[in-house]
Short mmCIF file of C-alpha atoms in Angstrom, two decimals:
data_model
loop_
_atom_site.label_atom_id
_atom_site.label_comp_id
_atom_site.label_asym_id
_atom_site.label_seq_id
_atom_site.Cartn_x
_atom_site.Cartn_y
_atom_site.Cartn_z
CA UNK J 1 -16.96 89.15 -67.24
CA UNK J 2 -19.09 91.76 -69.33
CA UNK J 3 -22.69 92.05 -68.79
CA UNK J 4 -23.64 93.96 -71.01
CA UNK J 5 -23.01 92.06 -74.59
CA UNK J 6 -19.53 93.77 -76.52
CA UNK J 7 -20.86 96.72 -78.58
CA UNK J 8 -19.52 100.32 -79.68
CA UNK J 9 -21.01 101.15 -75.66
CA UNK J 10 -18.64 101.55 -73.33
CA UNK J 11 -17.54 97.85 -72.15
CA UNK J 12 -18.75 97.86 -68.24
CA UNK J 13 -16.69 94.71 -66.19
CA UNK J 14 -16.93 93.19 -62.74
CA UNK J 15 -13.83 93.47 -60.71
CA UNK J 16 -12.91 93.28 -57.26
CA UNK J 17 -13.65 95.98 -54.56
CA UNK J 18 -11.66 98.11 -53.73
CA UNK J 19 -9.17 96.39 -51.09
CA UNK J 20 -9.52 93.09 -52.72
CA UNK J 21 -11.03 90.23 -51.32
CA UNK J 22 -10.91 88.87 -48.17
CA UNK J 23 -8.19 86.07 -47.63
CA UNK J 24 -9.30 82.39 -47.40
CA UNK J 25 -8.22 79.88 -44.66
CA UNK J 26 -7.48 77.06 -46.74
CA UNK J 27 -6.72 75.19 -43.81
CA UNK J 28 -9.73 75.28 -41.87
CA UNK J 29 -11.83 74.65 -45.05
CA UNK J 30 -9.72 71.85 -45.80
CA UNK J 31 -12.21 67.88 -44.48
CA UNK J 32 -10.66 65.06 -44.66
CA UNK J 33 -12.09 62.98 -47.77
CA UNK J 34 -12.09 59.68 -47.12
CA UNK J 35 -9.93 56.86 -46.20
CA UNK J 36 -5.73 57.62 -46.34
CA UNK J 37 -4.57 55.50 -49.74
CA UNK J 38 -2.53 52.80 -47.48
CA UNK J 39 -6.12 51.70 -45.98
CA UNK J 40 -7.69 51.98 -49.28
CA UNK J 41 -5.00 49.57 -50.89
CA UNK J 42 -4.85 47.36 -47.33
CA UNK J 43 -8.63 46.98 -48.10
CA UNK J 44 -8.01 46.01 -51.87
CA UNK J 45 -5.74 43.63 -50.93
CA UNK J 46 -7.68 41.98 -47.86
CA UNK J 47 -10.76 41.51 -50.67
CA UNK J 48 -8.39 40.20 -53.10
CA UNK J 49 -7.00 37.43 -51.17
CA UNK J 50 -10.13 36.89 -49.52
CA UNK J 51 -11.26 35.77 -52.63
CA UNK J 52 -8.81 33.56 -54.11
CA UNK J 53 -9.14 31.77 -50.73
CA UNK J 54 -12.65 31.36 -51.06
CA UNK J 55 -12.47 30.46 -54.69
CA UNK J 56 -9.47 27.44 -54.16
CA UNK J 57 -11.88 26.01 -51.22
CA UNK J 58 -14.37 25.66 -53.52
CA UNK J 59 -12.47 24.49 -55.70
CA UNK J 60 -11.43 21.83 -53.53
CA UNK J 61 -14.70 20.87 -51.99
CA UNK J 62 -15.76 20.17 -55.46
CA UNK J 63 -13.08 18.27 -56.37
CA UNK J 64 -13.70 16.11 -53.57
CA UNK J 65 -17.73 15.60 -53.99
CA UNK J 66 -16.50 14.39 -57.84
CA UNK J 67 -14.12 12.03 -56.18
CA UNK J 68 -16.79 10.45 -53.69
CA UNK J 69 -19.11 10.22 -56.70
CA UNK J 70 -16.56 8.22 -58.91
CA UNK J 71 -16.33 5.81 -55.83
CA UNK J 72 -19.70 5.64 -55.17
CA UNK J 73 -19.64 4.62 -58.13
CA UNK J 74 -17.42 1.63 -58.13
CA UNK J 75 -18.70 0.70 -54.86
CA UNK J 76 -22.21 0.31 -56.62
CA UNK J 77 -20.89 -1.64 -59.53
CA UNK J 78 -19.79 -4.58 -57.38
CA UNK J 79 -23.53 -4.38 -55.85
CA UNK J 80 -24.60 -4.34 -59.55
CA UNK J 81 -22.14 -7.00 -60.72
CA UNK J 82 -23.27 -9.36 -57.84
CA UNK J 83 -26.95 -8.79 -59.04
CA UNK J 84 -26.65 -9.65 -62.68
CA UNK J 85 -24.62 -12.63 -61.85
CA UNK J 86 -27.70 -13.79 -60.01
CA UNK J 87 -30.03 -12.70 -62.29
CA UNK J 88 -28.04 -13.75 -65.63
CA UNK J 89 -28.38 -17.94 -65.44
CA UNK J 90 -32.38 -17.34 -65.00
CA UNK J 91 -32.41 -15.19 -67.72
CA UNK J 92 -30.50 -17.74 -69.83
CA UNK J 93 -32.22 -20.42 -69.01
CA UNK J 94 -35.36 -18.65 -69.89
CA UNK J 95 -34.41 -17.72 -73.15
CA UNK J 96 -33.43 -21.58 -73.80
CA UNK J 97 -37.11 -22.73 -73.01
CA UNK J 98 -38.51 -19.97 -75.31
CA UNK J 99 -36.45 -21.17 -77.74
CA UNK J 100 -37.10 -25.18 -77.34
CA UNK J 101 -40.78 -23.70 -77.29
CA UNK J 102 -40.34 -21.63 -80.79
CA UNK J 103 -38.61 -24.09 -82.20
CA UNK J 104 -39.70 -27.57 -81.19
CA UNK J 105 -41.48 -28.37 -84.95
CA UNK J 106 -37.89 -28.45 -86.75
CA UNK J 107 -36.46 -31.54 -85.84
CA UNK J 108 -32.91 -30.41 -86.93
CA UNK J 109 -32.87 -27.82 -84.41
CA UNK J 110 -30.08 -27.97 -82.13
CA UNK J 111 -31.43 -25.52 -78.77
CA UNK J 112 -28.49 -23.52 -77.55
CA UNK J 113 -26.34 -23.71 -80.35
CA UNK J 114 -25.13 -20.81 -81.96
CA UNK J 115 -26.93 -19.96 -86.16
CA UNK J 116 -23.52 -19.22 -87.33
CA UNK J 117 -21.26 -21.51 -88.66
CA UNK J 118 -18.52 -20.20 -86.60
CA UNK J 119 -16.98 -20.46 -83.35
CA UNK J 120 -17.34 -16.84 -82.55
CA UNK J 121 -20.39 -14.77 -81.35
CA UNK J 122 -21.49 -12.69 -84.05
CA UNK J 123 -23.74 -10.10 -84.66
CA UNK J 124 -26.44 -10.41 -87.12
CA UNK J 125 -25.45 -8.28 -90.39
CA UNK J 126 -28.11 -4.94 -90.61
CA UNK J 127 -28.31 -2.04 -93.03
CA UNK J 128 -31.08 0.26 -92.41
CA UNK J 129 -31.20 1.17 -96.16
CA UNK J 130 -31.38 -2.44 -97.53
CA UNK J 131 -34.23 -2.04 -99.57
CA UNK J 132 -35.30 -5.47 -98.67
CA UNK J 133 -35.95 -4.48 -95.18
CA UNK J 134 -38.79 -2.10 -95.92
CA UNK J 135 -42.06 -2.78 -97.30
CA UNK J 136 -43.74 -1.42 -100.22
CA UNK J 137 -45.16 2.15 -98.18
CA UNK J 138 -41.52 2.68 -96.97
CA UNK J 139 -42.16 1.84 -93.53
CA UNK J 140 -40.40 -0.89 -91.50
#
């Protein structure tokens, strides 16, 4: 390498002494760097399965807490059925005397029977943008 930069001077370089340099022992320089590449791809491997165990428990375990939830779930709806058929003929029966009561000034009133002239249960026909509906400021 020069040191001094390249001019018309004479050009001075480094170079060894005389005799050279003395010989390295690679060997005893040489550490050992780490793990040997069998443990490093053992170890890869170990982590690796490790976690595709891990992930089909899991996978499992959830499966089965969505499973008891859908049966807890039927299991509640013949708690739930039971109740409304308690609770249904009361609530019938009161909607029969509120009707009696609402009605009781039209003698042609028949309580119980069905406003449509037919043998089916029907729902009453609705269109939320029948003008008629609405009153004149557009509101309901």
């Amino acid at each position: 390498m020069a040191t001094v930069p390249p001019t018309r001077r004479q050009i001075i370089q480094e170079m060894p002494r005389k005799g050279g340099f003395p010989a390295l022992n690679v060997q005893l320089k040489r550490t050992v760097r780490g793990p040997p590449s069998w443990a490093l791809l053992a170890g890869t491997a170990a982590i690796s399965i490790g976690g595709l165990l891990y992930y089909v428990r899991t996978t499992d375990e959830r499966r089965y807490i969505e499973l008891a939830k859908i049966n807890e779930r039927f299991e509640r709806a013949y708690v739930l059925q039971a109740v409304e058929d308690v609770t249904a003929p009361r609530r019938n029966k009161a909607l029969i005397d509120t009707e009696r009561e609402l009605m009781a000034s039209d003698p042609k009133w028949v309580v119980n029977q069905s406003p449509y002239m037919t043998a089916r249960p029907k729902a009453p026909a609705f269109d939320e943008m029948d003008p008629r509906l609405f009153d004149g400021a557009g509101s309901r």
